[in-house]
PDB file of C-alpha atoms in Angstrom:
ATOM      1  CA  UNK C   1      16.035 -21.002  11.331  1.00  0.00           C
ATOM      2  CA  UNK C   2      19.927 -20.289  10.418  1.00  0.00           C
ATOM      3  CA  UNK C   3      21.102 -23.823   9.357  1.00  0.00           C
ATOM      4  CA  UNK C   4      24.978 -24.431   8.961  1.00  0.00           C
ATOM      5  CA  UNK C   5      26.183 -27.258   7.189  1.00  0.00           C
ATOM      6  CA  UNK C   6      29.934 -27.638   6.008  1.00  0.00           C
ATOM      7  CA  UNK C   7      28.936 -25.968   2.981  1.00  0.00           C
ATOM      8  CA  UNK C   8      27.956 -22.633   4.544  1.00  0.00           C
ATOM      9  CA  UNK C   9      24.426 -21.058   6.233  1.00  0.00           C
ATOM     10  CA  UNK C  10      21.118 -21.529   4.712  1.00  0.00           C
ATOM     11  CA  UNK C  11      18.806 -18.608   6.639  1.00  0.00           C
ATOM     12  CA  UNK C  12      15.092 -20.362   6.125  1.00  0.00           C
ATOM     13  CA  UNK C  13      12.085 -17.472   6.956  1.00  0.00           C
ATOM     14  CA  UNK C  14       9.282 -18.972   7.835  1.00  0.00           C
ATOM     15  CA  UNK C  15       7.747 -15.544   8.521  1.00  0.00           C
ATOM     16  CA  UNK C  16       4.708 -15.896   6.380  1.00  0.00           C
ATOM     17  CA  UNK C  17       3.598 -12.357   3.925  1.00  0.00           C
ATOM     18  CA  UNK C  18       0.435 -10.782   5.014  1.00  0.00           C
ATOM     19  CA  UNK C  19      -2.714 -10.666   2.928  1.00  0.00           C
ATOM     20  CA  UNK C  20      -2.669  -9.736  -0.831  1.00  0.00           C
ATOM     21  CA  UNK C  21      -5.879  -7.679  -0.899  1.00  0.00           C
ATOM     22  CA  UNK C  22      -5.000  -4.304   0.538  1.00  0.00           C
ATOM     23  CA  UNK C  23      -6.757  -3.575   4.011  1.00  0.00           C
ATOM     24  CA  UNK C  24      -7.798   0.256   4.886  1.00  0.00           C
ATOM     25  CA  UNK C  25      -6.716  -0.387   8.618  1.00  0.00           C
ATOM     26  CA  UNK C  26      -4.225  -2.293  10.613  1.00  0.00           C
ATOM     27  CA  UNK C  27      -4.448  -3.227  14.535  1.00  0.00           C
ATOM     28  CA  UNK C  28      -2.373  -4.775  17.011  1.00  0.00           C
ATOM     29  CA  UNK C  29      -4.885  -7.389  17.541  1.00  0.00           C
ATOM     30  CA  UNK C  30      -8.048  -9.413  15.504  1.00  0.00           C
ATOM     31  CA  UNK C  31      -7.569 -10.403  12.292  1.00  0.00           C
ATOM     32  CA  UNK C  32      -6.139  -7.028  10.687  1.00  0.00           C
ATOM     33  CA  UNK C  33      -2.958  -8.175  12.320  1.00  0.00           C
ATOM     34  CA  UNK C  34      -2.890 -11.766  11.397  1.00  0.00           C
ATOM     35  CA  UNK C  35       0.172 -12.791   8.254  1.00  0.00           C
ATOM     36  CA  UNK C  36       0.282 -15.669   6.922  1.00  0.00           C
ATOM     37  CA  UNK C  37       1.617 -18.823   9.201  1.00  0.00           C
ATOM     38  CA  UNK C  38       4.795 -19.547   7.950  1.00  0.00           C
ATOM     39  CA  UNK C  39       5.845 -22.026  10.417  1.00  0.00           C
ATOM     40  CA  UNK C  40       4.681 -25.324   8.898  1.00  0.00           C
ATOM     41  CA  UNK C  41       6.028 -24.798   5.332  1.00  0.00           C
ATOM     42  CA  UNK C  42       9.377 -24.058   7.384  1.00  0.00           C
ATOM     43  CA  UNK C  43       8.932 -27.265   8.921  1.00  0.00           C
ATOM     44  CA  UNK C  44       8.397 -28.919   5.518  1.00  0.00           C
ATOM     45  CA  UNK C  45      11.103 -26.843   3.839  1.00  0.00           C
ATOM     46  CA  UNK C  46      13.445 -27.643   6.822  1.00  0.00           C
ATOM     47  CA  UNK C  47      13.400 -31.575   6.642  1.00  0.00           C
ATOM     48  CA  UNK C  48      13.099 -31.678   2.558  1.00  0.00           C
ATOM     49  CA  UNK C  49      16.715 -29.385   2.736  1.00  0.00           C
ATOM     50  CA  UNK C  50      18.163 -30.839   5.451  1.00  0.00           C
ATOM     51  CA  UNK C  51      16.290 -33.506   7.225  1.00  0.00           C
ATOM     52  CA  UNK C  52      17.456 -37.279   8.163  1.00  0.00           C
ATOM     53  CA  UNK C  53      14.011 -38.206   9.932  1.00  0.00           C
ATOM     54  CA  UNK C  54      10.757 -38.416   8.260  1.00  0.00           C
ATOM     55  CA  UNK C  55       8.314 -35.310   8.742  1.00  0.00           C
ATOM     56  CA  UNK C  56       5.519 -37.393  10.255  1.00  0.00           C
ATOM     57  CA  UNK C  57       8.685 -39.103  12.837  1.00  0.00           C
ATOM     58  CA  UNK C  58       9.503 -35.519  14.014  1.00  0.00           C
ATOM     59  CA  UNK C  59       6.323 -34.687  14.358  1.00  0.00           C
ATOM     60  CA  UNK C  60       5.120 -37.259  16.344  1.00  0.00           C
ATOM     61  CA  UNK C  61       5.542 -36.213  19.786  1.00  0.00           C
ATOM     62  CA  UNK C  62       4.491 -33.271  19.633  1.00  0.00           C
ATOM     63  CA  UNK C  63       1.237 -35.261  18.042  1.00  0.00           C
ATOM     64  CA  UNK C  64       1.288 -37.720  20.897  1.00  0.00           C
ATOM     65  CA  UNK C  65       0.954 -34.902  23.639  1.00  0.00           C
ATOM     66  CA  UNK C  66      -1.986 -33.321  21.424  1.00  0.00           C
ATOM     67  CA  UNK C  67      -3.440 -36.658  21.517  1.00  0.00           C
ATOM     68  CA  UNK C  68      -3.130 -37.761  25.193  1.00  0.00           C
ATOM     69  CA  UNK C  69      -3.475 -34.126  26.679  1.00  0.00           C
ATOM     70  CA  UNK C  70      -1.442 -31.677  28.294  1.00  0.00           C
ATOM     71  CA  UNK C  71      -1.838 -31.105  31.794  1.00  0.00           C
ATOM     72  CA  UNK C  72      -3.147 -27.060  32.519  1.00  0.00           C
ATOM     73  CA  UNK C  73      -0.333 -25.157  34.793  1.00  0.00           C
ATOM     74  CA  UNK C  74      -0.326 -22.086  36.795  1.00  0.00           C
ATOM     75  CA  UNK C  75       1.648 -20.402  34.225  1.00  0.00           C
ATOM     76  CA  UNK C  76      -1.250 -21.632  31.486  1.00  0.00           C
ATOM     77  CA  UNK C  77      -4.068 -20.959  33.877  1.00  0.00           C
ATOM     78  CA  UNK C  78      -2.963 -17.595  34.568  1.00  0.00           C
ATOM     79  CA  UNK C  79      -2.458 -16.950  30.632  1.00  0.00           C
ATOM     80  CA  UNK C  80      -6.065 -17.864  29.628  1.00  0.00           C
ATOM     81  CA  UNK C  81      -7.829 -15.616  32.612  1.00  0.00           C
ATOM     82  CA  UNK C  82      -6.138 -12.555  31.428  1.00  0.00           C
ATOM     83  CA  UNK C  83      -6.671 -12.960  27.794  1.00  0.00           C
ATOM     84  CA  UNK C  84      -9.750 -14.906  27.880  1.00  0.00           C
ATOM     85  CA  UNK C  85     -11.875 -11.421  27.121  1.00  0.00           C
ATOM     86  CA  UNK C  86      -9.797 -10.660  24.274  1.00  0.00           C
ATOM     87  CA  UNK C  87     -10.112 -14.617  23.218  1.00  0.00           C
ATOM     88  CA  UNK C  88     -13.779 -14.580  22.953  1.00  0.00           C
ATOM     89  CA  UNK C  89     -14.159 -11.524  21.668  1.00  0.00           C
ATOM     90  CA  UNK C  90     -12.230 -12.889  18.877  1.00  0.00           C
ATOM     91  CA  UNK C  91     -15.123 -16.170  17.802  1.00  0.00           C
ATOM     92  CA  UNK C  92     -13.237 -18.549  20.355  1.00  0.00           C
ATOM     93  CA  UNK C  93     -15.596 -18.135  23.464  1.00  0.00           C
ATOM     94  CA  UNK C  94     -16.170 -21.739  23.271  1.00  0.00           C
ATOM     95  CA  UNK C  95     -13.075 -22.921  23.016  1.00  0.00           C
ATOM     96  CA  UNK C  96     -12.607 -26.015  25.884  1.00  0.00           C
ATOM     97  CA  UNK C  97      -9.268 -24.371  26.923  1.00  0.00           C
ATOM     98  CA  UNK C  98     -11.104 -21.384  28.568  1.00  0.00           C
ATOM     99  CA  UNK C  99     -13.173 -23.811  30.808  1.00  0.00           C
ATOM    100  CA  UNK C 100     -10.081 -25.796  32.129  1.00  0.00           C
ATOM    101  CA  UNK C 101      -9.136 -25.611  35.506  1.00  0.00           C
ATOM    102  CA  UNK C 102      -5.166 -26.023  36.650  1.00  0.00           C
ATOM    103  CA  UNK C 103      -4.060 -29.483  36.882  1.00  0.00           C
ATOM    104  CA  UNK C 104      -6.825 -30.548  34.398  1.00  0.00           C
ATOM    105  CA  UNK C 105      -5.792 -32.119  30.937  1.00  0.00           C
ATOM    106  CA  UNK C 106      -6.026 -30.307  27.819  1.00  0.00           C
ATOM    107  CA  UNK C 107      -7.105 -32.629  24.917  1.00  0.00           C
ATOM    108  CA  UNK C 108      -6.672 -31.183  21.218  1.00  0.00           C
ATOM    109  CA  UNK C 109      -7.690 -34.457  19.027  1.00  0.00           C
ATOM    110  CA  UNK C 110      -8.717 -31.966  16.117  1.00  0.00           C
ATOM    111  CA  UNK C 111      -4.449 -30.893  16.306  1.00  0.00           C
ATOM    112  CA  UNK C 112      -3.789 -34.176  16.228  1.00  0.00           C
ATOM    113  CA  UNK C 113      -5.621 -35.349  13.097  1.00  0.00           C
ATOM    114  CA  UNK C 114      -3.708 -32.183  11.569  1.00  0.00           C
ATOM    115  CA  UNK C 115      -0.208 -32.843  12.754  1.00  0.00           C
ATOM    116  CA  UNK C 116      -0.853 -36.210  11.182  1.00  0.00           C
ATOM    117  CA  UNK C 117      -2.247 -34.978   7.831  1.00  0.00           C
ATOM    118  CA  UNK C 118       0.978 -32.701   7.631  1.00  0.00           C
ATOM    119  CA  UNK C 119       3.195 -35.959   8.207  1.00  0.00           C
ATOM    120  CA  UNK C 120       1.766 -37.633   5.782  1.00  0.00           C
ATOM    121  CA  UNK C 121       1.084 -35.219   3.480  1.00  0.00           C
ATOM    122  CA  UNK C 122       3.691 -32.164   3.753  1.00  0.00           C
ATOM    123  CA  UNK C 123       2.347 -28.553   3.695  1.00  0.00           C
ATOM    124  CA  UNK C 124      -0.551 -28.914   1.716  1.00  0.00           C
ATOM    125  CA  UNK C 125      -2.667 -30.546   4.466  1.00  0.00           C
ATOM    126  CA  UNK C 126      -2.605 -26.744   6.291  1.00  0.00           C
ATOM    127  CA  UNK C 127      -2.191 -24.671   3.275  1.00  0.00           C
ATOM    128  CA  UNK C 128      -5.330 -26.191   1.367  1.00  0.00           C
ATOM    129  CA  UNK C 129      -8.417 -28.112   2.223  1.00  0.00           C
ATOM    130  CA  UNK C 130     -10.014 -27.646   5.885  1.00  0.00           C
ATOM    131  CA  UNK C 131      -7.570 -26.165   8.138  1.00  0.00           C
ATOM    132  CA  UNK C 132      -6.714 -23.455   4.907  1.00  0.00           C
ATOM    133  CA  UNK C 133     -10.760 -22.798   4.434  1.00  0.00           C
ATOM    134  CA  UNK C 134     -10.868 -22.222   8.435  1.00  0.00           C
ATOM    135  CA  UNK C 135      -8.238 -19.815   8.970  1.00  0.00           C
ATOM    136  CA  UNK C 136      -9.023 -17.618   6.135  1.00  0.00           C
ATOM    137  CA  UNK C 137     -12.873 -17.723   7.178  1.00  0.00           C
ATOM    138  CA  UNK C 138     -11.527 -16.722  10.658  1.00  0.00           C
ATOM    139  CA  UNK C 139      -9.581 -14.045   9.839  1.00  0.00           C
ATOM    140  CA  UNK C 140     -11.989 -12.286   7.353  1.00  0.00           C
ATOM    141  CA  UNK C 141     -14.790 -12.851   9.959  1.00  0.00           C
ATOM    142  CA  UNK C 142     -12.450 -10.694  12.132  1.00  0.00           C
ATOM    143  CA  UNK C 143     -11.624  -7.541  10.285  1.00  0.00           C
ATOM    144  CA  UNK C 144      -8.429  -9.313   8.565  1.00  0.00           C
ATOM    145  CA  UNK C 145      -7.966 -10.161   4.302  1.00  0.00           C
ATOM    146  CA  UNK C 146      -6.555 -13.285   4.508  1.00  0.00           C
ATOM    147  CA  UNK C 147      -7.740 -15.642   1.977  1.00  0.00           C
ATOM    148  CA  UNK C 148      -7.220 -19.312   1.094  1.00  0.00           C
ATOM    149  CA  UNK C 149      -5.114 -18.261  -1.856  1.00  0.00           C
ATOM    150  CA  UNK C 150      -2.537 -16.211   0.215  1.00  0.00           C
ATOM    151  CA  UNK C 151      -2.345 -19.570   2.048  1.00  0.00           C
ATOM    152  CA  UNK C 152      -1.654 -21.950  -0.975  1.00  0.00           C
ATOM    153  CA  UNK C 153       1.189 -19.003  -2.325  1.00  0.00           C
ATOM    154  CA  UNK C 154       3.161 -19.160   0.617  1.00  0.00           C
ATOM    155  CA  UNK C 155       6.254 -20.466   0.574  1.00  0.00           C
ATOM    156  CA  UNK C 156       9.464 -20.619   2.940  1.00  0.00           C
ATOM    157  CA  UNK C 157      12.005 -18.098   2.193  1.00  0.00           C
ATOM    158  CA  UNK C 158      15.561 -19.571   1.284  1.00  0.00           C
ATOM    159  CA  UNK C 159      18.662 -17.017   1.272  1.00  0.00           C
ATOM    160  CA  UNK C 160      22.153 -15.966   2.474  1.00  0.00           C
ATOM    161  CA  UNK C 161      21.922 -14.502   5.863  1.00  0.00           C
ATOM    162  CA  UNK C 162      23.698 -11.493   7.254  1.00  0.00           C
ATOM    163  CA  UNK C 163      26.787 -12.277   8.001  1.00  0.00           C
ATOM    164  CA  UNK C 164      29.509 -10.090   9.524  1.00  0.00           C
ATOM    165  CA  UNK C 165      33.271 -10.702  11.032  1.00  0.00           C
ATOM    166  CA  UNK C 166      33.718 -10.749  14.653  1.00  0.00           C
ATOM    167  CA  UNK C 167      37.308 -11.048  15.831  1.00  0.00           C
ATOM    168  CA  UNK C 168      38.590 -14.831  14.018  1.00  0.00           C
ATOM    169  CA  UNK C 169      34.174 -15.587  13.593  1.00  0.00           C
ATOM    170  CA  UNK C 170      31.654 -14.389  11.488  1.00  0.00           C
ATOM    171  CA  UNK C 171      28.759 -13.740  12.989  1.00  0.00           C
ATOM    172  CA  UNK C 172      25.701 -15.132  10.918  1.00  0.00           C
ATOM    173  CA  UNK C 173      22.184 -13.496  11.695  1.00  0.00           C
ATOM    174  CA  UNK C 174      18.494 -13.995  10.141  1.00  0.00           C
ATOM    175  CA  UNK C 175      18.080 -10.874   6.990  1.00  0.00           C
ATOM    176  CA  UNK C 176      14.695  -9.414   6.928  1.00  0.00           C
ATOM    177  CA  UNK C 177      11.789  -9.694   7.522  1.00  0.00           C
ATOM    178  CA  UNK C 178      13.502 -10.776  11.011  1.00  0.00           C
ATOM    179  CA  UNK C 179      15.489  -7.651  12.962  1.00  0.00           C
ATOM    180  CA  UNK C 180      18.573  -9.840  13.455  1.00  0.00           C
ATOM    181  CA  UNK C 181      20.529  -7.375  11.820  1.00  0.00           C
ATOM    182  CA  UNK C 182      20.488  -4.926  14.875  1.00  0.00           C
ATOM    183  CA  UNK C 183      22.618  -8.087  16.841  1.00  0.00           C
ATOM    184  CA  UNK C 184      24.953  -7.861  13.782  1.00  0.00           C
ATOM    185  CA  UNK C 185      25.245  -3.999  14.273  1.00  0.00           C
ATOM    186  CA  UNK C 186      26.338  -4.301  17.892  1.00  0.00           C
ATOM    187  CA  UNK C 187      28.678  -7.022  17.113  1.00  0.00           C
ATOM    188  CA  UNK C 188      30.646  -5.335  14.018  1.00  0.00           C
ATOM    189  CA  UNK C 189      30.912  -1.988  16.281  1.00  0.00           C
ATOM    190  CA  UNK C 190      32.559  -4.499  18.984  1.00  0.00           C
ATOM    191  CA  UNK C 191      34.365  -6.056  16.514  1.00  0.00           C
ATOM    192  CA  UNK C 192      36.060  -2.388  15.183  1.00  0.00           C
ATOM    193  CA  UNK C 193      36.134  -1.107  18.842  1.00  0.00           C
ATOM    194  CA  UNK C 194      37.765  -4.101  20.213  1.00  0.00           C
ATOM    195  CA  UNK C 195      40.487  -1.883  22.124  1.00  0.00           C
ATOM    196  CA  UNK C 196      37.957   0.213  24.122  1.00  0.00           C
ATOM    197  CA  UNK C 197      36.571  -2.248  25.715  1.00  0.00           C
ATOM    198  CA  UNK C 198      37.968  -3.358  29.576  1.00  0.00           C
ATOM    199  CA  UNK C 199      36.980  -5.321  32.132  1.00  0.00           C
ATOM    200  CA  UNK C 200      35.227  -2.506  33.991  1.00  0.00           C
ATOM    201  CA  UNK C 201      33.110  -1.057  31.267  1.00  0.00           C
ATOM    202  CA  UNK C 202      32.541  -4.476  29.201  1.00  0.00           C
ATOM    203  CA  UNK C 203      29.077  -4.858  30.355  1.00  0.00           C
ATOM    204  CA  UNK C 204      27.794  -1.057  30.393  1.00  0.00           C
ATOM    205  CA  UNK C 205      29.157  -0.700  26.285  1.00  0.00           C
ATOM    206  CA  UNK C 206      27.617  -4.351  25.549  1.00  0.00           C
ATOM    207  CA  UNK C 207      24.383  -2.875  26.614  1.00  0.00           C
ATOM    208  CA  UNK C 208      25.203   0.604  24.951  1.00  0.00           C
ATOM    209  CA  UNK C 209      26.188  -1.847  21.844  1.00  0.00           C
ATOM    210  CA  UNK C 210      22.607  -2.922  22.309  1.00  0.00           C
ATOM    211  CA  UNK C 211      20.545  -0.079  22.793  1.00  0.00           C
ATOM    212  CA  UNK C 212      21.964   2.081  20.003  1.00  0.00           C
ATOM    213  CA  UNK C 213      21.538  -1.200  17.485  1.00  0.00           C
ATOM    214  CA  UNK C 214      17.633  -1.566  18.387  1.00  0.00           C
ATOM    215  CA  UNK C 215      17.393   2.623  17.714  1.00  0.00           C
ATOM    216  CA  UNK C 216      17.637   0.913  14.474  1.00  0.00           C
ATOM    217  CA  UNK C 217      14.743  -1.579  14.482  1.00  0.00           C
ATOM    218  CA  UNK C 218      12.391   0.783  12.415  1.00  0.00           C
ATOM    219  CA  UNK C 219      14.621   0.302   9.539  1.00  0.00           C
ATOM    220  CA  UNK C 220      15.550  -3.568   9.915  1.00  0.00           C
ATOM    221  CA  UNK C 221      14.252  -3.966   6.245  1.00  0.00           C
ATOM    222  CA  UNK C 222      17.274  -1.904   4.785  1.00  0.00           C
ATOM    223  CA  UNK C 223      19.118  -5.633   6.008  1.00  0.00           C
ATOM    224  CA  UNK C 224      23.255  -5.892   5.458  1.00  0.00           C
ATOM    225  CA  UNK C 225      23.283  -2.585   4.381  1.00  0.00           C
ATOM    226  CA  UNK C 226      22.265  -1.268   8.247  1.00  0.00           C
ATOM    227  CA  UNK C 227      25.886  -2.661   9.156  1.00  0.00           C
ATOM    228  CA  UNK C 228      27.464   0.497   7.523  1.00  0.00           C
ATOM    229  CA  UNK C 229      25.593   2.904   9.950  1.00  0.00           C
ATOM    230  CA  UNK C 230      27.862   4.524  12.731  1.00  0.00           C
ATOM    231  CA  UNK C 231      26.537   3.905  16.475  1.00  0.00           C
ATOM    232  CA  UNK C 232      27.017   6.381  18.635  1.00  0.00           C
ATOM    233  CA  UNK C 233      28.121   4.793  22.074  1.00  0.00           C
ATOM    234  CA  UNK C 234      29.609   6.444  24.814  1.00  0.00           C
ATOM    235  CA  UNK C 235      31.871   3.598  26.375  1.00  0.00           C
ATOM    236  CA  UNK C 236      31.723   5.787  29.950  1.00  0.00           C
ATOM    237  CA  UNK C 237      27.742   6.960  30.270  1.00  0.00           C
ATOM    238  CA  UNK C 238      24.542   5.248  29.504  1.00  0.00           C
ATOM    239  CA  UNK C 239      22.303   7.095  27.118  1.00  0.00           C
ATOM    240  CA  UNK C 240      19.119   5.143  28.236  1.00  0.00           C
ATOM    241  CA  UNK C 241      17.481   4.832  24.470  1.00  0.00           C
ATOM    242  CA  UNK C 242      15.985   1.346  25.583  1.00  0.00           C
ATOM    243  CA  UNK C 243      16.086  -1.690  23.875  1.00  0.00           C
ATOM    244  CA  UNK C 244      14.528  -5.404  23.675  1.00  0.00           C
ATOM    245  CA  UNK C 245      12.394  -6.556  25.709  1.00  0.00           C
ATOM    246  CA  UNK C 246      12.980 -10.078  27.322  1.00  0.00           C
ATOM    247  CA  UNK C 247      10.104 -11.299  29.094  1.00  0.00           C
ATOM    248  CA  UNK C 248       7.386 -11.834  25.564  1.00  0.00           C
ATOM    249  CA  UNK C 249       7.221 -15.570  23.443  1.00  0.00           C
ATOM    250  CA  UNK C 250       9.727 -16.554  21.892  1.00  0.00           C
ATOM    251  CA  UNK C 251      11.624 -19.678  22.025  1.00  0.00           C
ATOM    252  CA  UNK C 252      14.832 -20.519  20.709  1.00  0.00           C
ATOM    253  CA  UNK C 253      16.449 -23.909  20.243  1.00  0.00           C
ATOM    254  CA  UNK C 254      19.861 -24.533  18.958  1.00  0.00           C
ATOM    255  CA  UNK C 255      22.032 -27.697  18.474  1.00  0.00           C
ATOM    256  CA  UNK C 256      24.427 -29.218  16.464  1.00  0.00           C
ATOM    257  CA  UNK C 257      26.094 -32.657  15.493  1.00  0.00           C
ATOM    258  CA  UNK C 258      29.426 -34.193  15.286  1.00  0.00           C
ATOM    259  CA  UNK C 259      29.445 -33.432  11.071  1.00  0.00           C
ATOM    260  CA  UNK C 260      29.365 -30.079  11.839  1.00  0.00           C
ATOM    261  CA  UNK C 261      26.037 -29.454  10.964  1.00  0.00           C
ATOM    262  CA  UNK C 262      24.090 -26.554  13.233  1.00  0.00           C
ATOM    263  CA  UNK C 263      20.391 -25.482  13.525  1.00  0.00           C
ATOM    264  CA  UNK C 264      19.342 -22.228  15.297  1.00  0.00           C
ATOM    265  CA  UNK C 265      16.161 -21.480  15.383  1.00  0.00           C
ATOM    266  CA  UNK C 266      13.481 -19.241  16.652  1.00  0.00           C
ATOM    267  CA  UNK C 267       9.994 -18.880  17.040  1.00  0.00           C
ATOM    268  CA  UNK C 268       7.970 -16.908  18.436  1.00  0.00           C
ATOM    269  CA  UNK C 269       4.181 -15.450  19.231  1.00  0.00           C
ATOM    270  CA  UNK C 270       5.089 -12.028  20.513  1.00  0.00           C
ATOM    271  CA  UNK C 271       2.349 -12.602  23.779  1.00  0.00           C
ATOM    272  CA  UNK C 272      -0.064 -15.117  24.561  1.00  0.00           C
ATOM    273  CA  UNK C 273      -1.867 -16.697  21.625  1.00  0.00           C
ATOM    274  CA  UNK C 274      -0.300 -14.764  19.578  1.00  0.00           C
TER     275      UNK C 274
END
């Protein structure tokens, strides 16, 4: 999340570190490609910074639909039949979601009871105890090294973000581990190439912007210091390099209040269950 307050922007990475122990293979899937969750501690870190509502109050309806069910679409339906092989083949053959039919209710007390732990207790109802002890049995049973102590370690990281100037803004993007650098890229070379751009060849170079920004994705770790590279964009042909993709998991929410203060954030799973 990229949080703006009248004091400036707090970039929060809730991108948790993978495993300490070193592992002789990784894979796109199982538990070699599992990290650390990060997403609760940002929660936690989120609300202690900047937060006006309790932890358990936020958390409540997401809670009360664990609780009371959540009714199985097409779109959820669909989502479970194609990955239910690679589900079960993973130690969650019995899980009730795979059995469901559309229209049915899906019932997760056990989420619940944790939601409600984290409430009351912050972080350290997921990141110790039961629901620590599960996912690092889990993941080790699955080819992965996470262990109950990478768990307890994590914590949120707090920084500057990237920031760059576009025309009277500044643009203000996630640093690494995230790639939102490459959207700073495209906007500085708009920003410095202001007078190429026309009516008839604003959308073709925004997408040129694009494409020759994501060539850079490799190197996203390098962060602010990516914004000195030189794109090469042809404002009149379309070099087809590719770039993002937009039809994978990830959410974004962004809003704001009258003090000023802003909240974008994303999160994201990359393809079903993760």
């Amino acid at each position: 999340a990229l949080v703006r307050t009248p004091e400036g922007v707090t970039a929060l990475g809730g991108t948790g570190r993978s495993a300490a122990a070193p592992l002789d293979a990784y894979a796109s899937d199982g538990g070699s490609s599992v990290t650390v969750p990060g997403i609760v501690d940002g929660w936690v870190t989120a609300q202690r910074r900047f937060g006006r509502m309790p932890l358990a109050e936020a958390l409540a309806p997401a809670r009360e639909i664990a609780e009371r069910g959540y009714r199985v679409d097409a779109d959820l339906r669909g989502a479970v039949r194609q990955q239910s092989e690679r589900i079960s083949r993973y130690g969650s053959d019995r899980w009730e979601l795979l059995g469901l039919a559309e229209g049915e209710s899906w019932v997760q007390p056990e989420l619940a009871g944790l939601l409600d732990a984290i409430g009351a207790e912050g972080g350290s109802a997921f990141y110790e105890g039961q629901a620590a002890a599960a996912i690092g049995r889990a993941v080790q049973q699955h080819g992965g090294a996470i262990t109950t102590a990478d768990l307890s370690a994590h914590r949120t990281i707090e920084s500057a973000p990237v920031a760059t100037s576009w025309g009277e803004l500044t643009l203000a993007v996630q640093p690494p581990p995230t790639q939102g650098v490459l959207l700073a890229m495209a906007a500085r070379w708009l920003d410095r190439n202001a007078g190429l751009l026309t009516p008839e060849n604003l959308e073709h170079v925004l997408i040129e912007a694009t494409e020759a920004a994501f060539a850079h994705r490799d190197a996203a770790a390098d962060g602010d210091a990516l914004l000195e590279e030189l794109l090469a964009i042809d404002v009149e042909r379309a070099q087809g390099r590719g770039g993002p993709r937009a039809y994978l998991h990830t959410a974004g929410v962004a809003t704001a209040d009258a003090a000023g203060n802003v909240v974008s954030s994303l999160v994201s799973v990359f393809d079903d269950f993760g």
